[in-house]
Every structure is written in C-alpha cells, then in structure tokens.
Coordinates of C-alpha atoms and ligand atoms in Angstrom, one line a residue:
M1 CA -66.5 9.6 -87.8
S2 CA -63.1 10.9 -88.9
P3 CA -59.8 10.1 -87.1
A4 CA -58.5 12.3 -84.4
G5 CA -57.2 15.6 -85.7
Y6 CA -53.5 16.5 -86.2
S7 CA -52.0 18.8 -83.7
D8 CA -50.9 22.1 -85.3
P9 CA -49.4 23.5 -87.5
A10 CA -50.1 21.6 -90.7
L11 CA -52.9 19.2 -91.8
F12 CA -50.6 16.5 -93.1
G13 CA -47.4 17.4 -91.4
Y14 CA -45.4 17.1 -94.6
E15 CA -45.4 20.9 -94.9
T16 CA -43.0 21.0 -92.0
D17 CA -39.7 19.3 -91.2
A18 CA -41.1 17.4 -88.3
P19 CA -40.5 13.8 -89.2
L20 CA -43.1 12.4 -86.8
R21 CA -46.6 13.5 -87.3
R22 CA -48.8 10.5 -86.9
S23 CA -48.3 6.8 -86.0
A24 CA -50.2 3.7 -87.0
Q25 CA -50.4 0.8 -84.6
I26 CA -51.4 -2.5 -86.1
C27 CA -53.1 -5.0 -83.8
V28 CA -54.9 -7.4 -86.1
H29 CA -56.1 -10.1 -83.9
T30 CA -57.3 -8.3 -80.8
S31 CA -58.4 -4.8 -80.0
P32 CA -57.4 -2.4 -77.3
L33 CA -61.1 -2.0 -76.7
A34 CA -61.6 -5.8 -75.9
T35 CA -62.6 -7.1 -72.5
L36 CA -59.4 -8.1 -70.7
G37 CA -58.8 -11.5 -69.0
G38 CA -60.4 -13.6 -71.8
K39 CA -58.4 -16.1 -73.9
D40 CA -56.8 -13.6 -76.2
A41 CA -57.1 -10.2 -74.5
G42 CA -54.5 -9.3 -71.9
G43 CA -51.1 -7.6 -71.7
M44 CA -50.8 -6.8 -75.4
N45 CA -54.2 -5.0 -75.5
V46 CA -53.2 -3.0 -72.4
Y47 CA -49.8 -2.2 -73.9
V48 CA -51.3 -0.9 -77.2
R49 CA -53.9 1.2 -75.4
E50 CA -51.4 2.8 -73.0
L51 CA -48.7 3.2 -75.6
A52 CA -51.1 4.9 -78.1
C53 CA -52.5 7.2 -75.4
H54 CA -49.1 8.2 -74.1
L55 CA -47.8 8.8 -77.6
A56 CA -50.7 11.1 -78.2
R57 CA -49.9 13.0 -75.0
L58 CA -46.4 13.4 -76.3
G59 CA -47.9 15.1 -79.5
L60 CA -48.0 12.0 -81.7
P61 CA -51.6 11.3 -82.8
T62 CA -52.1 7.6 -83.4
D63 CA -54.5 5.3 -85.2
V64 CA -54.8 1.7 -84.0
F65 CA -55.9 -0.7 -86.7
T66 CA -57.7 -3.9 -85.6
R67 CA -59.9 -6.5 -87.5
R68 CA -63.6 -5.8 -87.4
T69 CA -65.2 -8.6 -85.3
S70 CA -68.8 -7.4 -85.3
P71 CA -71.0 -5.7 -87.9
D72 CA -72.1 -3.2 -85.1
T73 CA -68.7 -1.8 -84.4
P74 CA -68.3 1.7 -85.8
E75 CA -65.4 2.1 -88.2
V76 CA -63.7 4.6 -85.9
T77 CA -63.9 4.6 -82.1
P78 CA -62.1 7.3 -80.1
L79 CA -59.9 5.7 -77.4
C80 CA -58.4 8.7 -75.7
P81 CA -57.6 12.3 -77.0
G82 CA -55.6 11.9 -80.2
V83 CA -56.1 8.2 -80.6
S84 CA -58.7 6.3 -82.8
V85 CA -59.3 2.6 -83.0
V86 CA -60.1 1.8 -86.6
A87 CA -62.0 -1.4 -87.3
V88 CA -60.8 -2.9 -90.6
A89 CA -63.0 -5.3 -92.6
A90 CA -61.2 -8.6 -93.3
G91 CA -63.2 -11.8 -93.5
P92 CA -66.5 -12.2 -91.7
P93 CA -67.3 -9.5 -89.1
E94 CA -67.3 -12.0 -86.3
P95 CA -64.7 -13.5 -84.0
V96 CA -62.2 -15.8 -86.0
D97 CA -59.7 -18.0 -84.3
K98 CA -56.3 -16.3 -84.5
N99 CA -54.8 -19.4 -86.2
D100 CA -57.2 -18.8 -89.1
L101 CA -56.4 -15.1 -89.6
F102 CA -53.4 -15.3 -91.8
P103 CA -55.3 -15.8 -95.1
L104 CA -57.3 -12.7 -94.2
L105 CA -54.3 -10.4 -94.0
P106 CA -54.1 -9.3 -97.6
E107 CA -57.7 -8.0 -97.3
F108 CA -56.9 -6.4 -94.0
A109 CA -53.8 -4.7 -95.4
A110 CA -55.7 -3.5 -98.5
N111 CA -58.5 -2.1 -96.5
M112 CA -56.2 -0.4 -94.0
V113 CA -54.4 1.3 -96.9
R114 CA -57.7 2.3 -98.4
Y115 CA -58.9 3.8 -95.2
A116 CA -55.8 6.0 -95.0
L117 CA -56.3 7.1 -98.6
R118 CA -60.0 7.8 -98.1
E119 CA -59.4 9.8 -94.9
G120 CA -56.3 11.6 -96.3
V121 CA -54.0 10.5 -93.5
R122 CA -50.4 9.4 -93.8
Y123 CA -48.2 7.7 -91.2
D124 CA -44.6 8.4 -90.4
I125 CA -44.2 5.2 -88.5
V126 CA -46.0 1.9 -88.4
H127 CA -45.7 -0.2 -85.3
A128 CA -46.9 -3.8 -85.7
H129 CA -47.8 -6.0 -82.7
Y130 CA -47.6 -9.8 -82.9
W131 CA -46.6 -11.7 -86.0
L132 CA -49.9 -11.4 -87.8
S133 CA -49.7 -7.6 -87.6
G134 CA -46.1 -7.7 -88.8
W135 CA -47.2 -9.5 -91.9
A136 CA -50.1 -7.0 -92.4
A137 CA -47.6 -4.1 -92.1
H138 CA -45.4 -5.8 -94.7
L139 CA -48.3 -6.3 -97.1
A140 CA -49.3 -2.7 -96.6
R141 CA -45.9 -1.7 -97.9
S142 CA -46.1 -4.1 -100.8
S143 CA -49.5 -3.0 -102.0
K144 CA -50.1 -0.8 -105.0
A145 CA -50.9 2.3 -103.0
S146 CA -48.3 1.2 -100.6
W147 CA -47.3 2.8 -97.3
S148 CA -43.8 4.0 -97.4
A149 CA -43.3 4.7 -93.7
P150 CA -40.8 2.7 -91.7
F151 CA -42.2 -0.2 -89.8
V152 CA -41.2 -1.5 -86.4
Q153 CA -42.1 -4.9 -85.3
M154 CA -42.8 -6.1 -81.8
F155 CA -43.5 -9.8 -81.4
H156 CA -44.8 -9.8 -77.8
T157 CA -44.0 -13.5 -77.8
T158 CA -42.5 -15.7 -80.6
A159 CA -43.7 -19.1 -81.5
H160 CA -40.2 -20.4 -80.7
M161 CA -40.4 -19.1 -77.1
K162 CA -44.0 -20.4 -76.7
N163 CA -43.3 -23.8 -78.2
A164 CA -40.3 -24.3 -75.8
V165 CA -42.8 -24.4 -72.9
A166 CA -46.0 -25.6 -74.6
G167 CA -47.7 -28.9 -74.4
A168 CA -48.2 -30.9 -77.6
A169 CA -51.7 -29.6 -78.1
D170 CA -50.7 -26.0 -77.7
R171 CA -47.8 -25.8 -80.1
E172 CA -47.7 -22.9 -82.6
P173 CA -48.0 -23.7 -86.3
A174 CA -45.1 -23.8 -88.7
L175 CA -46.6 -20.9 -90.6
R176 CA -46.1 -18.7 -87.5
L177 CA -42.5 -20.0 -87.0
D178 CA -41.7 -19.3 -90.7
T179 CA -43.3 -15.9 -90.8
E180 CA -41.4 -14.8 -87.6
R181 CA -38.2 -15.8 -89.3
L182 CA -38.9 -13.4 -92.2
L183 CA -40.2 -10.4 -90.3
P184 CA -36.9 -9.2 -88.8
N185 CA -35.6 -8.7 -92.3
L186 CA -38.7 -7.1 -93.5
A187 CA -39.1 -4.7 -90.6
D188 CA -36.9 -1.5 -90.3
G189 CA -36.5 -2.1 -86.6
L190 CA -37.6 -4.3 -83.8
I191 CA -38.6 -3.6 -80.2
S192 CA -38.0 -6.3 -77.7
A193 CA -39.7 -6.3 -74.3
N194 CA -36.7 -7.7 -72.4
P195 CA -33.0 -8.3 -73.0
D196 CA -33.4 -12.1 -73.4
E197 CA -35.8 -11.5 -76.2
R198 CA -33.4 -9.2 -77.9
D199 CA -30.6 -11.8 -77.6
D200 CA -33.0 -14.4 -79.1
L201 CA -33.8 -12.1 -82.1
V202 CA -30.1 -11.5 -82.6
L203 CA -28.6 -14.9 -82.0
R204 CA -31.4 -17.2 -83.4
F205 CA -32.9 -15.0 -86.1
G206 CA -29.6 -13.4 -87.0
T207 CA -31.1 -10.0 -86.8
P208 CA -28.4 -7.3 -86.7
A209 CA -28.1 -6.1 -83.1
A210 CA -28.3 -2.4 -84.2
K211 CA -31.8 -3.1 -85.5
V212 CA -33.2 -4.1 -82.1
C213 CA -34.0 -1.9 -79.2
T214 CA -35.2 -3.2 -75.8
V215 CA -37.9 -1.1 -74.4
P216 CA -40.1 -2.8 -71.7
P217 CA -43.8 -2.1 -71.5
G218 CA -44.9 0.4 -68.9
V219 CA -47.3 0.3 -65.9
D220 CA -49.9 2.9 -65.1
L221 CA -48.7 4.3 -61.8
E222 CA -51.7 6.6 -61.6
L223 CA -54.0 3.5 -61.3
F224 CA -51.7 1.0 -59.7
H225 CA -50.4 2.3 -56.3
P226 CA -50.7 1.1 -52.7
R227 CA -54.2 1.2 -51.1
D228 CA -55.6 0.2 -47.8
R229 CA -55.8 -3.6 -47.5
G230 CA -58.7 -3.7 -45.0
A231 CA -60.8 -1.2 -47.1
A232 CA -60.1 -3.2 -50.3
R233 CA -61.2 -6.4 -48.6
A234 CA -64.3 -4.8 -47.3
T235 CA -65.2 -3.4 -50.7
L236 CA -64.7 -6.9 -52.3
G237 CA -66.6 -8.6 -49.5
L238 CA -63.6 -10.7 -48.5
P239 CA -62.8 -11.7 -44.9
G240 CA -60.2 -9.4 -43.2
D241 CA -58.0 -12.1 -41.7
E242 CA -57.8 -14.8 -44.4
P243 CA -54.3 -15.3 -46.0
L244 CA -54.9 -14.4 -49.7
V245 CA -52.9 -15.4 -52.7
L246 CA -54.0 -13.5 -55.9
F247 CA -53.8 -14.8 -59.4
V248 CA -54.6 -12.5 -62.3
G249 CA -54.5 -13.6 -65.9
R250 CA -55.8 -15.1 -69.0
V251 CA -56.8 -18.8 -68.8
D252 CA -54.1 -20.1 -71.1
P253 CA -51.6 -22.9 -70.5
I254 CA -48.8 -20.4 -70.7
K255 CA -49.9 -18.9 -67.5
G256 CA -48.9 -22.0 -65.5
I257 CA -52.3 -22.4 -63.9
D258 CA -51.6 -26.1 -63.6
T259 CA -48.6 -25.4 -61.4
L260 CA -50.8 -23.2 -59.2
L261 CA -53.4 -26.0 -59.0
D262 CA -50.7 -28.4 -57.9
A263 CA -49.2 -25.9 -55.4
V264 CA -52.4 -25.2 -53.6
P265 CA -52.8 -28.7 -51.9
L266 CA -49.1 -28.3 -50.8
L267 CA -49.9 -24.9 -49.3
A268 CA -53.0 -26.3 -47.6
R269 CA -50.9 -29.0 -45.9
N270 CA -48.1 -26.6 -44.8
D271 CA -48.0 -26.7 -41.0
D272 CA -46.1 -23.4 -40.9
L273 CA -49.3 -21.6 -42.0
P274 CA -51.7 -21.1 -39.2
R275 CA -54.5 -20.6 -41.6
K276 CA -55.0 -22.2 -45.0
P277 CA -54.6 -19.6 -47.7
T278 CA -57.3 -18.9 -50.3
V279 CA -56.5 -18.3 -54.0
L280 CA -58.5 -15.4 -55.4
F281 CA -58.6 -16.1 -59.1
V282 CA -59.2 -13.2 -61.5
G283 CA -59.6 -14.1 -65.2
G284 CA -61.8 -16.3 -67.4
D285 CA -65.6 -16.3 -67.6
L286 CA -68.4 -16.9 -65.1
D287 CA -71.9 -17.9 -66.3
A288 CA -75.1 -16.1 -65.3
A289 CA -75.2 -18.1 -62.0
G290 CA -71.7 -16.9 -61.2
E291 CA -70.1 -20.4 -61.9
P292 CA -66.9 -20.8 -63.9
T293 CA -67.6 -21.5 -67.6
G294 CA -65.5 -22.3 -70.7
P295 CA -61.8 -22.9 -69.9
L296 CA -62.3 -21.6 -66.4
A297 CA -64.7 -24.4 -65.7
S298 CA -61.9 -26.9 -66.4
V299 CA -59.7 -25.0 -63.9
A300 CA -62.4 -25.3 -61.3
E301 CA -62.8 -29.0 -62.1
R302 CA -59.1 -29.6 -61.7
A303 CA -59.3 -27.8 -58.3
T304 CA -62.1 -30.2 -57.3
A305 CA -60.1 -33.2 -58.5
R306 CA -57.3 -32.1 -56.2
G307 CA -59.6 -31.7 -53.3
V308 CA -59.0 -27.9 -52.9
T309 CA -62.1 -26.5 -54.4
D310 CA -62.8 -24.6 -51.2
R311 CA -59.3 -22.9 -51.5
F312 CA -60.3 -21.1 -54.7
R313 CA -62.5 -18.1 -55.2
F314 CA -63.2 -17.6 -58.9
V315 CA -64.4 -14.1 -59.7
G316 CA -64.0 -14.1 -63.5
S317 CA -62.2 -11.4 -65.5
Q318 CA -62.4 -7.9 -64.1
P319 CA -62.2 -4.4 -65.6
Q320 CA -58.7 -3.1 -65.2
E321 CA -59.9 -0.1 -63.1
R322 CA -61.0 -2.6 -60.4
L323 CA -57.8 -4.6 -60.3
P324 CA -56.0 -2.2 -57.8
L325 CA -58.6 -3.3 -55.3
F326 CA -57.8 -7.0 -55.8
Y327 CA -54.0 -6.3 -55.6
A328 CA -54.5 -4.3 -52.4
A329 CA -56.6 -7.1 -50.8
A330 CA -53.9 -9.7 -51.5
D331 CA -51.0 -10.8 -49.3
V332 CA -49.0 -12.1 -52.2
V333 CA -49.5 -12.4 -56.0
A334 CA -48.6 -15.6 -57.7
V335 CA -47.3 -15.4 -61.3
P336 CA -46.6 -19.1 -62.1
S337 CA -46.2 -18.5 -65.9
R338 CA -44.3 -20.9 -68.1
Y339 CA -43.2 -17.9 -70.1
E340 CA -43.8 -14.1 -70.0
S341 CA -42.5 -11.7 -72.5
F342 CA -42.9 -9.0 -69.8
G343 CA -45.6 -9.9 -67.3
L344 CA -47.6 -6.8 -66.6
V345 CA -49.5 -8.4 -63.8
A346 CA -46.3 -8.8 -61.8
V347 CA -45.4 -5.2 -62.2
E348 CA -48.9 -3.9 -61.5
A349 CA -48.8 -5.9 -58.2
M350 CA -45.4 -4.5 -57.4
A351 CA -46.6 -1.0 -58.1
C352 CA -49.4 -1.6 -55.5
G353 CA -46.7 -2.6 -53.0
I354 CA -47.7 -6.3 -53.1
P355 CA -44.9 -8.9 -53.3
V356 CA -45.0 -11.4 -56.1
V357 CA -43.8 -15.0 -56.3
A358 CA -43.1 -15.4 -60.0
S359 CA -41.5 -18.0 -62.3
R360 CA -37.9 -17.4 -63.3
V361 CA -38.7 -16.9 -67.0
G362 CA -38.6 -14.3 -69.7
G363 CA -39.3 -10.7 -68.7
L364 CA -40.0 -11.7 -65.1
L365 CA -36.2 -12.2 -64.7
F366 CA -35.7 -8.6 -65.3
T367 CA -38.7 -7.0 -63.6
V368 CA -38.7 -9.0 -60.4
E369 CA -35.4 -8.9 -58.5
D370 CA -35.2 -12.1 -56.6
G371 CA -35.2 -11.5 -52.8
A372 CA -35.5 -7.7 -53.2
S373 CA -38.8 -7.0 -54.9
G374 CA -40.3 -10.4 -55.0
L375 CA -39.3 -14.1 -55.2
L376 CA -38.4 -16.0 -58.3
V377 CA -39.0 -19.7 -58.4
P378 CA -38.3 -22.4 -61.1
P379 CA -41.2 -22.6 -63.6
Q380 CA -43.6 -25.6 -63.6
D381 CA -42.4 -26.6 -60.1
P382 CA -45.4 -26.6 -57.7
A383 CA -43.3 -27.4 -54.6
A384 CA -41.1 -24.4 -55.2
L385 CA -44.1 -22.1 -55.9
A386 CA -45.8 -23.3 -52.7
E387 CA -42.6 -22.8 -50.7
G388 CA -42.2 -19.3 -52.1
L389 CA -45.8 -18.3 -51.4
A390 CA -45.6 -19.8 -47.9
L391 CA -42.5 -17.9 -47.1
V392 CA -44.1 -14.6 -48.0
L393 CA -47.3 -15.5 -46.1
V394 CA -45.5 -16.6 -42.9
D395 CA -42.7 -14.1 -42.6
D396 CA -44.1 -10.6 -42.0
I397 CA -40.7 -8.9 -42.1
C398 CA -39.9 -10.6 -45.4
R399 CA -43.2 -9.5 -46.8
R400 CA -42.8 -5.9 -45.8
R401 CA -39.2 -5.8 -47.1
L402 CA -40.3 -7.3 -50.5
A403 CA -43.3 -4.9 -50.6
A404 CA -41.0 -1.9 -50.2
G405 CA -38.6 -3.2 -52.8
A406 CA -41.5 -3.9 -55.2
L407 CA -42.7 -0.4 -55.0
R408 CA -39.3 1.1 -55.7
S409 CA -38.7 -1.3 -58.5
A410 CA -42.0 -0.7 -60.3
E411 CA -41.2 3.0 -60.6
R412 CA -38.8 2.2 -63.4
F413 CA -41.7 1.3 -65.6
A414 CA -43.8 4.4 -65.4
W415 CA -45.5 4.9 -68.8
P416 CA -44.3 8.5 -69.5
G417 CA -40.7 7.4 -69.6
V418 CA -41.5 4.2 -71.6
A419 CA -43.5 6.1 -74.2
A420 CA -40.8 8.7 -74.5
A421 CA -38.3 6.0 -75.2
I422 CA -40.5 4.5 -77.9
H423 CA -41.0 8.0 -79.3
R424 CA -37.3 8.4 -79.6
V425 CA -37.0 5.1 -81.4
Y426 CA -39.7 6.1 -83.9
G427 CA -38.0 9.5 -84.4
R428 CA -34.7 7.8 -85.4
L429 CA -36.5 5.5 -87.8
A430 CA -38.6 8.3 -89.3
A431 CA -35.5 10.4 -89.8
G432 CA -34.1 7.5 -91.9
Q433 CA -31.6 6.3 -89.2
R434 CA -31.0 2.6 -89.6
A435 CA -27.4 2.3 -88.2
E436 CA -28.3 2.3 -84.5
L437 CA -31.9 2.1 -83.5
C438 CA -31.3 2.3 -79.8
G439 CA -29.9 5.2 -77.8
D440 CA -30.2 5.5 -74.1
E441 CA -33.5 3.7 -73.9
E442 CA -32.3 1.0 -71.5
I443 CA -34.7 0.9 -68.5
Y444 CA -33.7 -2.4 -66.9
G445 CA -30.9 -2.5 -64.4
Ligands
UDP501 N1 -56.2 -7.9 -66.9 C1 -57.4 -7.2 -66.6 N2 -58.5 -8.0 -66.1 C2 -58.4 -9.3 -66.0 C3 -57.2 -10.0 -66.3 C4 -56.2 -9.3 -66.7 O1 -57.5 -6.0 -66.7 O2 -59.4 -9.9 -65.5 C5 -55.1 -7.1 -67.4 C6 -54.0 -7.0 -66.3 O3 -54.2 -5.8 -65.6 C7 -52.7 -6.8 -67.2 C8 -53.1 -7.6 -68.5 O4 -54.5 -7.8 -68.5 O5 -52.5 -5.5 -67.6 C9 -52.4 -9.0 -68.5 O6 -51.1 -8.7 -68.9 P1 -49.9 -9.8 -68.6 O7 -48.6 -9.1 -69.3 O8 -49.7 -10.1 -67.2 O9 -50.3 -11.1 -69.4 P2 -50.6 -11.4 -71.0 O10 -52.0 -11.3 -71.1 O11 -49.8 -10.4 -71.8 O12 -50.1 -12.8 -71.2

C-alpha cells in the first residue's frame, strides 16, 4: 500500500513555494500502533500518534517510521487520515531489546531512505523521537542518497536525567550518554517538553538557547473529560463507596511504583480515613487466569510482602479509549514517578477533573500547580505520598477545589494548540530559519 496522498495542489510540493509539504516522524524502538502500558509503550507512542494525526489535520501529511518487529506487519499501515506508519526492516523482524538496537540503525536509516526513494516521497522536516531515532535521522542525512530536510530532535528523556534517579541495575549505557551529547549539534533544532529540560540542554550540553523550543505534549480533550463517577464504577464493576486511588503507567522503576507500594501500608493505617483505600493499578500484563505476570507479578509479590495485597486491584494495561472510565471512577490519581519528562497520565486525569498527587519532578512541576490543580510531593517519599493522598481522600472541599483547578489547567494542553505550535517550529526550520527556533510557542505559565 502506498503512503497517504499529498493534499493539493502538487504531487511533490516542490512545484510550489510552500515549504512544508510532508513530515517524517522517526520512532525506531516503538510504534504508535503498539499496545500501551507495557514496558516500552506509553507516553511517547501516544505523543507520536497524536502529533502525527493533528499535523495531518493541519494539512501536513506525515509518515511515521518504526522498526519492523514482526514478519506479518504490512510495510505501510494507515494510522489516521494523512498519516502512515511505515515498518522499516532492520535486524530480525522480531522484538529486540532497545539497548541492542544501536547497531541496527545504519540498516534502518538506509531502508528508510530507500523507501522514500521507491515511493517518490520527500520530506521537508524530519522529527526524531528518542536518542535512537535521532541517530537514525543523522545517518539518513549522511547516506549516499541522503535526506536534506532539517531534522528536529526530541529526547523525551535523556540518559542523564534517567540515571540521576535510577538504581544501579537500571542505569543507561555510556553509548546513550555519548550519543545524546552529539545530537544537539547534529540536529537543526530541538524540542523540549518542559522548561527544565530546555535548561538542561542549554546548560549541560551547551546547546545554543536559540536552537531549543519548549513545546509540551498535548492531551486529547475529546477523549479525556469529566464523566459520571457512579456510572464509571458500575461499568467497571467497582463498588460505589470504596475510596479509590488510581495508578496508570508502565511497569518501570522510573514510575516510582516502589514508593506507591510503601505508601499503601501507611494509608491503610491512617486513622483519618474511615475506609481503607484501594489502589486500582492499570498497566503491565495479566495471564490467562487474570493474574499479574512478568514485571507486574513482582509488583504483586511486593504488595503481598507488605501485607497489602488486598489493597491492590491489578487490571493490566488498558486500551486508551477505556482510560477515561478509570479516571472517572477514581477519587485521586497517584503519579509517584522518580522522573517524568511530561507525565501524560497526570494531565489526562486533570482533564477528567480528577486531582493528582504527583512527584515534584520534571514536567510535573509545570503541569501540576501545587495546591491549585493537584498536589506535588517529594519523589521517593512514601510518607509524603501517603499524606498527600489521604488529604485529598479525606477533605471533600479540597478535592473539589483541586478538581476544578485541574480541569482549567489541563485546557492549556489541548492538542490543536500544541500541534499548531510544533507546525510553526517546523515551518521556521523548513524555511531555513536557524537564528531563533521558538516564537510564541510558550504554553506553560
Ligand atoms: N496508557 C494506556 N494504557 C495503559 C497505560 C498507559 O493507554 O494501560 C497511556 C496513557 O493514557 C498515557 C500514556 O500511556 O497517555 C503514558 O504516558 P506518560 O507520559 O504518563 O508515561 P510514559 O509512558 O511516557 O513514561
């Protein structure tokens, strides 16, 4: 199947002055079509999917390149009108750990370039997600039949940020650290998801400030909006009167699940709470019998070791269309992450009018206004997390006030505005502007 057609008037777009005719998004290690909530599929997948589809709505057809992980995947899969996901052969057509993908990038880049040649498509802007894709974009520019379009890099997280909060076993390899140091020079521009990330790129990597634009990810307000709590609980088969803390996320140490596990016994012992709260845990895998398996099994074991197994309800990962039900059913959403570049779950919950108690880290510092649209607590501090959750659960007035603030606050991140901001950044790059990448894109504040 051929890629989605260009909008009029010209086939290649180079017959007109319009500098932006088609974009390429590179997402080597994970696909926007992947099931969310597993180890490596979460916010970035959602981001790439939503960005691509909103760019297409703005008149910018987009191809998303990802590594082929199954021989059965068609080369081109339509994602939404104007957007195709292109499965690129690189290494075996099976899942490969992302730490082993770097040596496959030359093949990936060569096949990506070949695809474009074969299909007769050219790109005016290339947007690379994560460090592996940045390197693939760089290689695509260095190849014989090279791409000449400007490329914009988005790290989503950097190894430096991740290592700052990772345990010894989860540290990122030197190769990633080194490559991330090179990419700001190789890219024509960088998009940071929050102002701290921009400062990090500028101060630590020495990236010229004019090359970096902060544009946060968006949230789908058509999907995430307030719904009736009772009806949501009835649909999910949950009791109507149980205090409910919701966790949604990948089962990854960075999500601070250990902090949540340690906070739950404290919550269960809190005398201010007339009923012990339950944690509804969305993410990870269940086996055929509905029991946690893989990394989620270890979360369940740790809950058992703490004597709070009855306080957890593991429902596995859920299709995103179902998540509004889970948010609506909750009294509060816990986001205990050690680090978040943005933290989509927090903003989705806020858009549903549910207060969040989140770690004071990364993007959450800018999306959650402490005391106005949620509560921020120190990361890796179970007592502080338990206290924050208890406050929201006990104090009805506080909960309502935060819920109203959350709703207002989430509106800033509506996708149409976010995509338009990215489109303007692309436009400047495609027009050859390098002096100042960012205009009035600032959405925080
Ligand atoms: N998500 C989902 N189903 C799940 C778990 C997560 O659809 O079972 C989605 C969730 O709606 C959110 C994303 O995955 O959009 C997670 O993004 P976030 O930024 O919170 O975390 P990340 O995965 O980027 O670390």
